[in-house]
Structures are given as C-alpha cells and as structure tokens.
Short mmCIF file of C-alpha atoms and ligand atoms in Angstrom, two decimals:
data_model
loop_
_atom_site.label_atom_id
_atom_site.label_comp_id
_atom_site.label_asym_id
_atom_site.label_seq_id
_atom_site.Cartn_x
_atom_site.Cartn_y
_atom_site.Cartn_z
CA MET A 1 137.83 6.29 17.87
CA ILE A 2 134.78 8.41 17.15
CA THR A 3 133.99 5.92 14.23
CA LYS A 4 134.04 3.20 16.65
CA ASP A 5 130.79 2.45 16.71
CA ILE A 6 127.92 0.76 14.16
CA GLN A 7 128.98 2.68 11.03
CA ARG A 8 132.76 1.29 11.44
CA ARG A 9 131.68 -2.13 12.05
CA GLU A 10 129.15 -1.88 9.09
CA PHE A 11 132.03 -0.38 6.86
CA LEU A 12 134.54 -2.93 7.99
CA LYS A 13 131.86 -5.90 7.16
CA GLY A 14 131.76 -4.27 3.66
CA ALA A 15 135.57 -3.77 3.06
CA ALA A 16 135.86 -7.49 3.64
CA ALA A 17 133.53 -8.22 1.43
CA SER A 18 134.92 -5.94 -1.33
CA ALA A 19 138.61 -7.45 -0.73
CA ALA A 20 137.13 -10.79 -1.24
CA ALA A 21 135.50 -9.38 -4.88
CA ILE A 22 139.06 -7.79 -6.19
CA ALA A 23 140.52 -11.11 -5.38
CA VAL A 24 138.69 -12.23 -8.14
CA LEU A 25 138.70 -9.07 -10.52
CA PRO A 26 136.22 -9.52 -13.42
CA THR A 27 138.54 -8.80 -16.66
CA SER A 28 138.59 -5.47 -17.77
CA ARG A 29 138.99 -3.81 -21.83
CA VAL A 30 142.18 -2.91 -22.58
CA LEU A 31 142.15 0.46 -23.87
CA GLY A 32 144.26 1.52 -26.90
CA ALA A 33 146.04 4.61 -26.77
CA ASN A 34 142.96 6.02 -29.47
CA ASP A 35 140.24 4.18 -27.83
CA ARG A 36 137.16 5.87 -26.24
CA VAL A 37 136.90 5.73 -22.56
CA ARG A 38 133.32 4.82 -21.41
CA LEU A 39 132.43 6.53 -17.83
CA GLY A 40 130.15 6.51 -15.46
CA ALA A 41 129.33 8.49 -12.52
CA ILE A 42 128.34 8.43 -9.28
CA GLY A 43 127.13 11.34 -7.77
CA PHE A 44 126.17 14.22 -10.11
CA GLY A 45 125.65 17.13 -7.94
CA GLY A 46 127.72 20.29 -8.14
CA ARG A 47 131.07 18.58 -8.75
CA GLY A 48 130.46 15.26 -10.25
CA GLN A 49 129.09 17.41 -13.23
CA GLU A 50 131.92 19.58 -13.41
CA ASP A 51 134.07 16.60 -13.53
CA MET A 52 132.07 15.27 -16.04
CA ARG A 53 131.86 18.44 -18.30
CA GLU A 54 135.71 18.38 -17.79
CA ALA A 55 136.47 15.32 -18.97
CA LEU A 56 134.24 15.32 -22.01
CA LYS A 57 135.77 18.45 -22.95
CA LEU A 58 138.76 15.99 -23.52
CA GLY A 59 137.24 14.34 -26.66
CA ASN A 60 137.35 10.62 -27.03
CA VAL A 61 135.26 10.33 -23.93
CA GLU A 62 131.72 9.06 -23.39
CA PHE A 63 129.29 9.72 -20.60
CA VAL A 64 127.62 6.08 -20.48
CA ALA A 65 125.68 5.78 -16.70
CA VAL A 66 124.98 7.96 -14.09
CA ALA A 67 123.99 6.78 -10.05
CA ASP A 68 122.79 9.35 -8.02
CA VAL A 69 120.08 9.20 -5.14
CA TYR A 70 118.16 12.59 -6.10
CA LYS A 71 116.05 11.95 -9.22
CA ARG A 72 116.63 15.76 -10.10
CA ARG A 73 120.35 14.99 -10.79
CA GLN A 74 119.32 12.02 -12.97
CA ASN A 75 117.74 14.61 -14.91
CA GLU A 76 120.55 16.88 -15.13
CA ALA A 77 122.30 13.94 -16.42
CA LYS A 78 120.61 13.88 -19.27
CA GLN A 79 120.81 17.26 -20.38
CA VAL A 80 124.33 16.27 -20.45
CA ALA A 81 124.30 13.23 -22.79
CA PRO A 82 120.54 12.29 -23.76
CA GLY A 83 121.32 8.64 -23.84
CA VAL A 84 122.71 8.12 -20.37
CA LYS A 85 121.80 5.29 -18.32
CA LEU A 86 120.25 6.33 -15.07
CA PHE A 87 120.53 4.33 -11.70
CA THR A 88 119.81 5.28 -8.12
CA ASP A 89 121.97 2.29 -6.56
CA HIS A 90 125.58 2.69 -7.71
CA ARG A 91 125.73 -0.86 -7.79
CA ARG A 92 123.72 -1.20 -10.88
CA LEU A 93 126.22 1.22 -12.64
CA LEU A 94 128.92 -0.89 -11.76
CA ASP A 95 127.44 -4.17 -12.97
CA LEU A 96 127.48 -2.42 -16.51
CA LYS A 97 130.01 -3.92 -18.92
CA ASP A 98 130.21 -0.85 -21.08
CA VAL A 99 131.83 1.17 -17.84
CA ASP A 100 135.23 1.16 -17.90
CA ALA A 101 135.53 4.10 -15.30
CA VAL A 102 134.11 6.11 -12.56
CA ILE A 103 133.97 9.63 -11.12
CA VAL A 104 133.13 9.11 -7.58
CA ALA A 105 131.68 12.62 -6.56
CA SER A 106 129.45 11.47 -3.84
CA PRO A 107 128.92 13.12 -0.05
CA LEU A 108 132.42 12.38 1.90
CA HIS A 109 130.56 9.59 4.21
CA ILE A 110 129.95 7.64 1.19
CA HIS A 111 133.37 7.95 -0.73
CA GLY A 112 134.86 4.86 0.66
CA ARG A 113 131.94 2.83 0.13
CA HIS A 114 132.05 3.78 -3.74
CA PHE A 115 135.76 3.55 -3.76
CA LEU A 116 135.98 -0.28 -3.02
CA ASP A 117 132.90 -1.07 -4.71
CA THR A 118 134.14 0.49 -7.94
CA VAL A 119 137.82 -1.07 -7.83
CA ALA A 120 136.31 -4.31 -6.86
CA ALA A 121 134.11 -3.94 -9.80
CA GLY A 122 137.32 -3.53 -12.15
CA LYS A 123 136.39 -0.20 -13.23
CA ASP A 124 139.16 3.00 -12.99
CA LEU A 125 138.14 5.52 -11.01
CA PHE A 126 138.49 9.22 -10.10
CA CYS A 127 137.33 9.76 -6.50
CA GLU A 128 136.46 13.34 -5.41
CA LYS A 129 138.52 14.29 -1.96
CA THR A 130 139.08 13.63 0.52
CA MET A 131 139.43 10.24 -0.25
CA THR A 132 137.62 8.94 2.54
CA TRP A 133 135.62 10.20 5.83
CA SER A 134 137.60 8.32 8.56
CA ILE A 135 140.96 6.85 9.09
CA GLU A 136 140.03 3.43 8.70
CA GLU A 137 138.15 4.11 5.70
CA ALA A 138 141.38 5.21 4.17
CA GLU A 139 143.45 2.09 5.25
CA ALA A 140 140.72 -0.17 3.90
CA CYS A 141 140.77 1.62 0.30
CA ARG A 142 144.60 2.24 0.21
CA ASP A 143 145.19 -1.58 0.76
CA ALA A 144 142.15 -2.29 -1.74
CA ALA A 145 144.22 -0.26 -4.24
CA ARG A 146 147.54 -1.90 -3.75
CA LYS A 147 146.00 -5.26 -4.31
CA SER A 148 144.38 -4.19 -7.43
CA ASP A 149 146.08 -2.80 -10.67
CA ARG A 150 143.01 -0.19 -11.54
CA VAL A 151 144.24 3.37 -12.33
CA ILE A 152 143.03 5.38 -9.62
CA GLN A 153 143.20 9.47 -9.54
CA VAL A 154 142.03 11.15 -6.05
CA GLY A 155 140.60 14.95 -6.91
CA LEU A 156 143.33 16.84 -5.35
CA GLN A 157 144.33 18.51 -8.44
CA HIS A 158 147.20 20.96 -6.81
CA GLN A 159 149.10 17.42 -7.20
CA SER A 160 149.20 18.16 -11.27
CA SER A 161 150.08 22.08 -10.46
CA GLY A 162 152.87 23.95 -11.99
CA PRO A 163 153.79 25.61 -8.36
CA LEU A 164 154.29 21.74 -7.24
CA ALA A 165 156.65 21.02 -9.66
CA ASP A 166 158.66 24.48 -9.43
CA SER A 167 158.78 24.11 -5.50
CA LYS A 168 159.76 20.69 -5.84
CA GLN A 169 162.41 21.88 -8.23
CA TRP A 170 163.77 24.87 -6.10
CA ILE A 171 164.19 22.48 -3.12
CA LYS A 172 165.80 20.05 -5.06
CA GLU A 173 168.64 22.33 -5.88
CA GLY A 174 169.03 23.30 -2.28
CA MET A 175 167.91 27.13 -2.66
CA THR A 176 165.62 26.67 0.49
CA GLY A 177 168.26 24.87 2.78
CA LYS A 178 166.25 23.44 5.76
CA ILE A 179 162.56 23.97 6.01
CA THR A 180 161.45 23.65 9.54
CA HIS A 181 158.28 25.46 9.37
CA VAL A 182 155.17 25.52 6.67
CA GLU A 183 152.60 28.23 7.32
CA SER A 184 149.65 28.03 5.34
CA TRP A 185 145.70 29.21 5.32
CA MET A 186 142.88 29.74 3.51
CA SER A 187 140.29 32.43 4.13
CA ARG A 188 136.52 33.16 2.60
CA ASN A 189 133.80 35.43 3.37
CA THR A 190 129.95 35.74 2.78
CA PRO A 191 127.56 38.27 3.20
CA ARG A 192 126.43 38.58 7.20
CA GLY A 193 123.39 36.00 7.57
CA LYS A 194 124.68 33.69 5.00
CA GLY A 195 126.87 31.15 6.07
CA GLN A 196 129.62 29.66 3.63
CA TRP A 197 128.29 26.61 1.68
CA VAL A 198 124.58 26.72 2.70
CA ARG A 199 122.57 25.88 -0.45
CA SER A 200 118.58 26.22 -0.43
CA VAL A 201 116.70 23.05 -0.72
CA PRO A 202 114.79 22.59 -4.27
CA PRO A 203 110.95 22.09 -4.39
CA ASP A 204 111.62 18.67 -5.65
CA CYS A 205 114.13 17.49 -3.22
CA THR A 206 111.21 15.21 -1.57
CA ALA A 207 111.05 11.83 0.17
CA ALA A 208 109.50 10.66 -2.71
CA ASN A 209 112.62 11.89 -5.05
CA VAL A 210 115.90 10.96 -2.43
CA ASP A 211 116.61 7.43 -1.61
CA TRP A 212 117.40 8.80 1.73
CA LYS A 213 118.45 5.12 2.82
CA LEU A 214 121.09 4.65 0.36
CA PHE A 215 122.26 8.35 1.24
CA LEU A 216 122.76 7.89 5.07
CA ASN A 217 124.64 4.76 3.92
CA GLY A 218 124.57 2.74 7.30
CA ARG A 219 124.10 5.82 9.38
CA ARG A 220 121.16 5.70 11.96
CA ASP A 221 117.98 5.59 10.25
CA ARG A 222 115.67 8.83 10.57
CA PRO A 223 112.81 10.50 8.41
CA PHE A 224 113.96 12.06 5.53
CA ASP A 225 115.67 15.68 5.99
CA PRO A 226 116.02 17.65 3.03
CA TYR A 227 118.23 20.43 4.68
CA LYS A 228 120.56 17.95 5.85
CA PHE A 229 120.59 15.86 2.66
CA ILE A 230 121.41 19.14 0.75
CA ASN A 231 123.75 20.56 3.42
CA TRP A 232 125.79 17.08 4.45
CA ARG A 233 128.90 19.52 4.67
CA LEU A 234 127.87 21.14 7.49
CA TYR A 235 127.75 18.03 9.77
CA TRP A 236 130.17 15.46 11.32
CA GLU A 237 128.01 12.39 10.40
CA PHE A 238 128.51 13.37 6.48
CA SER A 239 131.64 15.42 6.47
CA GLY A 240 134.90 16.95 7.94
CA GLY A 241 134.23 20.47 7.26
CA ASN A 242 136.70 22.16 6.26
CA VAL A 243 139.43 20.39 7.17
CA THR A 244 138.50 17.64 4.49
CA GLU A 245 136.92 20.10 2.21
CA ASN A 246 139.72 22.64 2.02
CA MET A 247 142.94 21.86 4.00
CA VAL A 248 143.24 18.42 2.57
CA HIS A 249 143.97 20.09 -1.10
CA GLN A 250 146.80 22.17 0.92
CA ILE A 251 148.24 19.51 3.21
CA ALA A 252 148.51 17.19 0.33
CA LEU A 253 150.61 19.92 -1.65
CA ILE A 254 152.43 20.50 1.14
CA MET A 255 153.01 16.74 1.99
CA ARG A 256 154.41 16.41 -1.73
CA THR A 257 156.36 19.20 -2.03
CA LEU A 258 158.30 18.04 0.80
CA GLU A 259 157.51 14.39 0.27
CA LEU A 260 156.39 13.92 3.76
CA PRO A 261 155.15 10.70 5.88
CA LEU A 262 152.06 10.56 8.06
CA PRO A 263 152.41 13.54 10.88
CA THR A 264 153.41 12.49 14.26
CA ALA A 265 150.81 14.53 15.75
CA ALA A 266 147.96 16.80 15.44
CA TYR A 267 146.55 19.53 17.30
CA MET A 268 143.80 21.76 16.47
CA SER A 269 141.26 24.80 17.79
CA GLY A 270 138.79 26.90 17.10
CA GLY A 271 135.15 26.66 16.25
CA VAL A 272 131.64 28.04 14.80
CA PHE A 273 132.23 31.64 15.23
CA SER A 274 131.22 33.29 11.80
CA GLU A 275 127.39 32.19 11.54
CA ARG A 276 125.62 29.95 14.02
CA ASP A 277 123.62 28.74 11.75
CA GLY A 278 123.04 25.22 13.57
CA ARG A 279 126.29 23.88 11.74
CA GLU A 280 128.62 21.64 13.35
CA VAL A 281 131.87 21.57 11.56
CA PRO A 282 134.12 24.68 12.38
CA ASP A 283 134.20 27.86 10.59
CA THR A 284 137.32 29.22 11.93
CA ILE A 285 140.27 26.60 12.27
CA ALA A 286 143.74 26.68 13.69
CA VAL A 287 145.60 23.30 12.83
CA THR A 288 149.35 22.31 13.62
CA LEU A 289 150.90 19.35 12.50
CA ASP A 290 154.11 17.94 13.70
CA PHE A 291 156.08 16.04 10.99
CA PRO A 292 159.33 14.22 12.11
CA ASN A 293 162.90 15.52 10.78
CA ASP A 294 162.25 19.11 12.89
CA LEU A 295 159.10 20.64 10.70
CA THR A 296 156.12 21.65 11.98
CA VAL A 297 153.07 22.69 9.54
CA THR A 298 150.25 25.17 10.31
CA TRP A 299 146.96 26.11 8.43
CA GLN A 300 144.76 28.56 9.52
CA SER A 301 141.27 29.25 8.14
CA THR A 302 138.10 31.61 8.41
CA PHE A 303 135.17 32.12 6.81
CA SER A 304 134.57 36.06 7.93
CA ASN A 305 137.20 37.44 5.78
CA SER A 306 138.71 36.63 2.73
CA HIS A 307 141.70 39.51 2.52
CA TYR A 308 144.49 36.68 2.22
CA GLY A 309 142.80 34.19 -0.25
CA LEU A 310 144.77 31.25 0.63
CA GLY A 311 148.78 30.00 0.34
CA GLU A 312 151.59 28.41 1.76
CA ARG A 313 154.86 29.77 2.89
CA TYR A 314 157.87 27.38 2.88
CA LEU A 315 160.60 28.50 5.68
CA GLY A 316 163.80 27.83 4.91
CA SER A 317 167.38 28.59 6.24
CA HIS A 318 168.35 29.81 2.67
CA GLY A 319 164.86 31.16 0.88
CA THR A 320 161.13 30.90 1.11
CA ILE A 321 158.50 29.62 -1.08
CA GLU A 322 155.40 31.60 -1.32
CA ARG A 323 152.28 30.09 -3.03
CA LEU A 324 149.29 32.71 -3.30
CA ALA A 325 145.84 32.45 -4.61
CA GLY A 326 143.51 35.46 -4.63
CA THR A 327 145.59 37.17 -1.94
CA THR A 328 145.68 40.83 -1.67
CA ASP A 329 149.15 42.47 -1.65
CA MET A 330 149.85 44.23 1.90
CA VAL A 331 151.23 47.49 0.21
CA THR A 332 149.70 47.78 -3.42
CA GLY A 333 146.22 46.24 -2.49
CA LYS A 334 146.46 43.87 -5.81
CA SER A 335 145.39 40.53 -5.76
CA GLN A 336 148.00 38.03 -6.31
CA THR A 337 148.48 34.71 -8.02
CA GLY A 338 151.44 32.39 -8.45
CA VAL A 339 154.48 30.91 -6.68
CA TRP A 340 157.72 32.34 -5.94
CA TYR A 341 161.22 31.63 -3.90
CA PHE A 342 163.13 34.51 -2.41
CA PRO A 343 166.27 34.00 -1.09
CA GLU A 344 167.55 34.31 2.73
CA LYS A 345 170.19 36.92 1.98
CA VAL A 346 172.11 35.84 5.38
CA ASN A 347 172.70 32.31 3.81
CA ARG A 348 172.49 32.99 0.06
CA PRO A 349 173.70 36.35 -0.30
CA ASN A 350 173.99 36.15 -4.25
CA GLY A 351 170.40 34.56 -4.57
CA ALA A 352 168.05 36.16 -6.49
CA MET A 353 164.08 36.16 -6.14
CA VAL A 354 162.57 33.79 -8.83
CA GLU A 355 158.95 33.28 -10.58
CA GLY A 356 157.66 29.88 -10.89
CA GLN A 357 156.63 29.32 -14.72
CA THR A 358 155.75 25.96 -14.90
CA PRO A 359 152.26 25.38 -16.23
CA ASP A 360 149.44 23.53 -14.56
CA ILE A 361 148.86 19.99 -15.83
CA ASN A 362 144.96 19.42 -16.77
CA HIS A 363 143.90 17.16 -13.73
CA MET A 364 141.24 15.18 -15.50
CA ALA A 365 143.14 14.69 -18.77
CA ASN A 366 145.94 13.41 -16.75
CA TRP A 367 143.87 10.79 -15.42
CA ILE A 368 142.12 9.76 -18.76
CA ASP A 369 145.41 9.42 -20.33
CA CYS A 370 146.97 6.96 -17.71
CA ILE A 371 143.53 4.87 -18.42
CA ARG A 372 144.98 4.55 -21.89
CA SER A 373 148.69 3.79 -20.96
CA ARG A 374 148.19 2.50 -17.64
CA LYS A 375 150.87 4.75 -16.14
CA GLU A 376 150.38 6.25 -12.32
CA PRO A 377 148.57 9.04 -12.22
CA ASN A 378 149.49 12.41 -10.64
CA ALA A 379 147.27 12.17 -7.39
CA PRO A 380 147.36 8.17 -6.72
CA VAL A 381 146.00 6.55 -3.80
CA GLU A 382 149.32 7.18 -1.59
CA ILE A 383 148.84 11.00 -1.43
CA GLY A 384 145.14 10.13 -0.73
CA TYR A 385 145.43 8.33 1.94
CA ARG A 386 148.44 10.45 3.79
CA SER A 387 146.14 13.85 3.26
CA ALA A 388 142.88 11.89 4.31
CA VAL A 389 144.86 10.55 7.83
CA ALA A 390 146.24 14.21 8.16
CA ALA A 391 143.05 15.70 7.84
CA HIS A 392 141.26 12.91 10.12
CA MET A 393 144.12 13.57 13.10
CA ALA A 394 143.33 17.08 12.74
CA ASN A 395 139.76 16.53 13.29
CA LEU A 396 140.31 14.14 16.25
CA ALA A 397 141.79 16.47 17.60
CA TYR A 398 139.34 19.15 17.79
CA ARG A 399 136.50 17.04 18.55
CA ARG A 400 138.44 15.28 21.26
CA THR A 401 140.12 18.81 22.58
CA GLU A 402 143.39 16.82 22.79
CA ARG A 403 146.79 16.12 20.93
CA ILE A 404 146.18 13.26 18.71
CA THR A 405 149.59 11.15 17.95
CA LEU A 406 150.32 8.84 14.98
CA GLU A 407 150.88 6.10 17.76
CA ALA A 408 147.42 6.88 19.27
CA VAL A 409 145.77 6.15 16.09
CA LYS A 410 147.63 2.84 14.92
CA ARG A 411 147.28 1.70 18.33
CA SER A 412 143.01 1.92 18.04
CA ALA A 413 143.40 0.76 14.43
CA THR A 414 144.89 -2.59 15.60
CA THR A 415 142.74 -2.49 18.98
CA ALA A 416 139.50 -2.33 16.99
N1 LIG B 1 138.61 18.63 -5.96
C1 LIG B 1 137.58 19.85 -5.75
O1 LIG B 1 138.34 20.98 -6.33
C2 LIG B 1 135.91 19.91 -5.41
C3 LIG B 1 135.37 20.91 -5.20
C4 LIG B 1 134.00 20.59 -4.99
C5 LIG B 1 133.74 19.60 -4.36
N2 LIG B 1 134.50 18.76 -3.98
C6 LIG B 1 134.03 17.30 -3.60
O2 LIG B 1 133.05 16.13 -3.84
C7 LIG B 1 132.34 15.58 -3.66
C8 LIG B 1 130.75 16.16 -3.97
O3 LIG B 1 130.51 17.58 -3.69
P1 LIG B 1 129.68 18.74 -4.10
O4 LIG B 1 129.60 19.77 -3.72
O5 LIG B 1 128.88 18.02 -5.55
O6 LIG B 1 128.36 17.86 -3.29
P2 LIG B 1 126.37 17.76 -4.07
O7 LIG B 1 125.49 17.55 -2.75
O8 LIG B 1 126.35 18.77 -4.78
O9 LIG B 1 126.76 16.33 -4.83
C9 LIG B 1 126.82 15.11 -4.03
C10 LIG B 1 125.38 14.20 -5.14
O10 LIG B 1 125.67 13.05 -4.57
C11 LIG B 1 124.35 12.11 -4.68
N3 LIG B 1 124.22 11.23 -3.54
C12 LIG B 1 124.37 11.04 -2.40
N4 LIG B 1 124.32 9.85 -1.62
C13 LIG B 1 124.37 9.13 -2.87
C14 LIG B 1 124.42 7.94 -3.08
N5 LIG B 1 124.47 6.53 -2.15
N6 LIG B 1 125.26 7.42 -4.24
C15 LIG B 1 124.92 8.06 -5.43
N7 LIG B 1 124.84 9.30 -5.41
C16 LIG B 1 124.57 10.13 -4.14
C17 LIG B 1 123.54 13.61 -3.93
O11 LIG B 1 122.34 13.38 -4.97
C18 LIG B 1 124.06 14.82 -4.88
O12 LIG B 1 123.70 14.81 -6.23
C19 LIG B 1 132.93 15.89 -2.16
O13 LIG B 1 133.66 14.65 -1.72
C20 LIG B 1 133.22 17.21 -2.61
O14 LIG B 1 134.21 17.33 -1.16
C21 LIG B 1 135.60 18.40 -4.92
#
C-alpha cells in the first residue's frame, strides 16, 4: 500500500492509544431535549466556519472553543463568538469539560487523528468528509466508533437529502426493476490560467503564525511551505483530490440509495489536463467501481467544462432515476436541479414520469437533534467508512495504474 510507511506506523500507534482511551471513556454530560449543546471546532477554515455558522443558526447551541494551527483562523473565531476559547493544539480543546461535541473540518490527512482523539475524549463528533485520508485510518475510525456510544455524523450532507428518500422509495416500489449500471459525473470550470481550488496565500500566513509541525501530523519534516499549507487539496500527502473532495458525496449517495457493500474492484484513469499548475491530484477523472450482484458504477469529472453540472443516473430494466444539480438541459439550455423517475416503456408500459418532492433535511440540525436524542444520525460512520474505502480504492487504482480488488486491499491490511 502507498501508506505502508512511517505515516502509517505513526497513525496506527496513535490509533492504539486512542482505542485504549476509549476503553476508559470519561463520563459525558447527558443532555435533555432542551439543553444547550456546547460545541468546539477543530479546523476553522472555509468549511469549519460554514459548519459552525450553520450550527449556531439552529439556536440553543454555543460555540465554546476552537483549535486551529493558524492564528488568523483563531481571530476569525473570535469574530463569530467573542468569548470563544482559542487553542492551537486540538488536544487542549478536547481536555475541556464544557465541550459536549466537536466539529472536525481540518485538512483530510488529519481527519483520522482528530476523529480518534475526539471520540476518545468522550465528545460527540461531526467529521467532515472524506472521513479519512486512507483505508487503514477508515478502519481504525470505524472500529473506534463501534466501541463507543458517541453520536457521530460524517459531513456527507446528501445523506439527509430529499432525492435520497425519493429514490429509495421508487426502488422499493419496484419502479426501476433491476439496476445494472449507475453513471455519475461532476464538472466545474474556471477562467483559464486559474486552476480549480487554488487559493492565494494571505500575507500573515508565516511560520510565526502557523504551527507547521501540527499541520504536518507526522509527515516528513521540512521548512514551512505556505502555499502547500493553504493549498493542501492539490497534493497527495494531504488530500485525495477530487475523488475525496466530490466523488465521495456522490458515491455515498449511490451506496446508500442501493444499500451497497464495498466495491469488489476499482479502476481509475485521468490526469492533470486542465491546468498544469504544479498540482499532483488529477483534474480529469474516469472511475469505474464494480459491485457484487451485477452492478457497475462510473463517475467522471473535469475541471474545464461545467455544462452538465453534476448528477447520477440509475439505469434499471423498468425505469431510470436521474438526479441533476446545475445541469444544462440539452434542448432548452436551462439549468436543471431535482430528481426524476422515467419509466422504461418496454417493461412498464403504463408507468409515468414522477418528480421527487421530498424536501432536504438540514444535515447539521440532524446531528444536533441526535446529540440530544442519542439516535443515529443520517450519515453515520458506516457510510463514512464505505464511501472512504471506495474513494481510496479508486485513487490507489490511479496511482498504481492497475485494477484494485477488495481482496488485495484486505490482504494488504492483514499483512501490514
Ligand atoms: N461537506 C462539504 O460539502 C464540504 C465542503 C467543503 C469542504 N469540506 C471538507 O472540509 C475540510 C476542510 O476544508 P476547508 O476548505 O475548510 O479547508 P481549509 O484549508 O480552508 O481549512 C482547514 C483548516 O484547518 C486548519 N488546520 C490545519 N491543520 C490543523 C491541525 N493539525 N489542527 C487544527 N487545525 C488545523 C487550517 O489552519 C485551516 O484553518 C476538508 O476535509 C474538506 O473536504 C466539506
């Protein structure tokens, strides 16, 4: 495995320590239906701030503490909640007794560490997607979650969406017949010369204002690199590229719609074709995932054409389910968003087109509700785990230029 190196040994050492800590979980506060939920944030950049603002909008939620390795983000937290406690090291935040639950929105390569430490500290957790950077980390997090009673939501918001509910209902009613193929895609564009995701480095992003070692999280030590710190998404060490940024949302949706197990095999081709700006992760991607029971799922993406937005098509013998988001209609030229069912007249001659009507559920509100009710949230660890493994199998196929089977992944996990 690509991760069979120091990073992996370091992570597993840490995972063992966290697992031991979970066995002696601190007693957590039991919240009543109307009790205030006291939140901490680990990683308070773009998404961490969005997530926290979403949570605060719900009411009866307090932003108590933030841990971020970059001073600028700590100052931004004070603008959101003037009394918020500021930390650089997430472990100090987790020591606080007055934090009930934590939102983790750090870069991908640190999710596993932050996930395990949060659960070991007895806090409920909202962990942004992708759940982890590697398959081994996904397994360690899933195992830790199974041993704990914490309420854990993964930031896969489509798991709370109306189209998921509509699609599941149509399939349950037999309206699609046998689905043998799902095609999915995601496309974006930027002005030429400006690569997707590239962020400018703020002038205060200096070695004095960033704890670079904490960011590296066991990666090879080296002098502070502000560009990589800000643009971590572009590099394999810290990211899984568009597969972990976006495919994971759609594959998790497909897996949940069809209740799929892990893929049996993954293939992936593509490259850095849109903007050769030094990034390592591909911008043009074609993934194929094989599943048991006669099903193939494809996902393709580009960063130099946004005409078809994103979507999924479930192709069944008796009908098709199509979910579109920002797709330009071929005939009318209008942008379309929604979910529809179309009958296959050869097998369902009297079937009619149906448009999905179920509204989305607020994913953050679902987590906060579950913290109070102790019910399982809409995107629990199991779907976080399955979607992470599928994404990492695809990336491994690309990086090794070979077909990656589940057997090989499992074999490598047991011989590591
Ligand atoms: N669910 C969604 O739709 C969605 C959307 C956007 C981003 N995300 C996810 O959210 C995560 C964060 O993305 P972003 O765009 O906010 O990135 P970002 O770079 O803007 O923010 C990451 C923050 O983490 C901080 N950080 C780095 N190392 C840290 C450490 N060791 N401890 C504490 N803080 C640390 C950084 O200083 C930064 O403020 C990613 O996993 C991304 O995939 C999810």
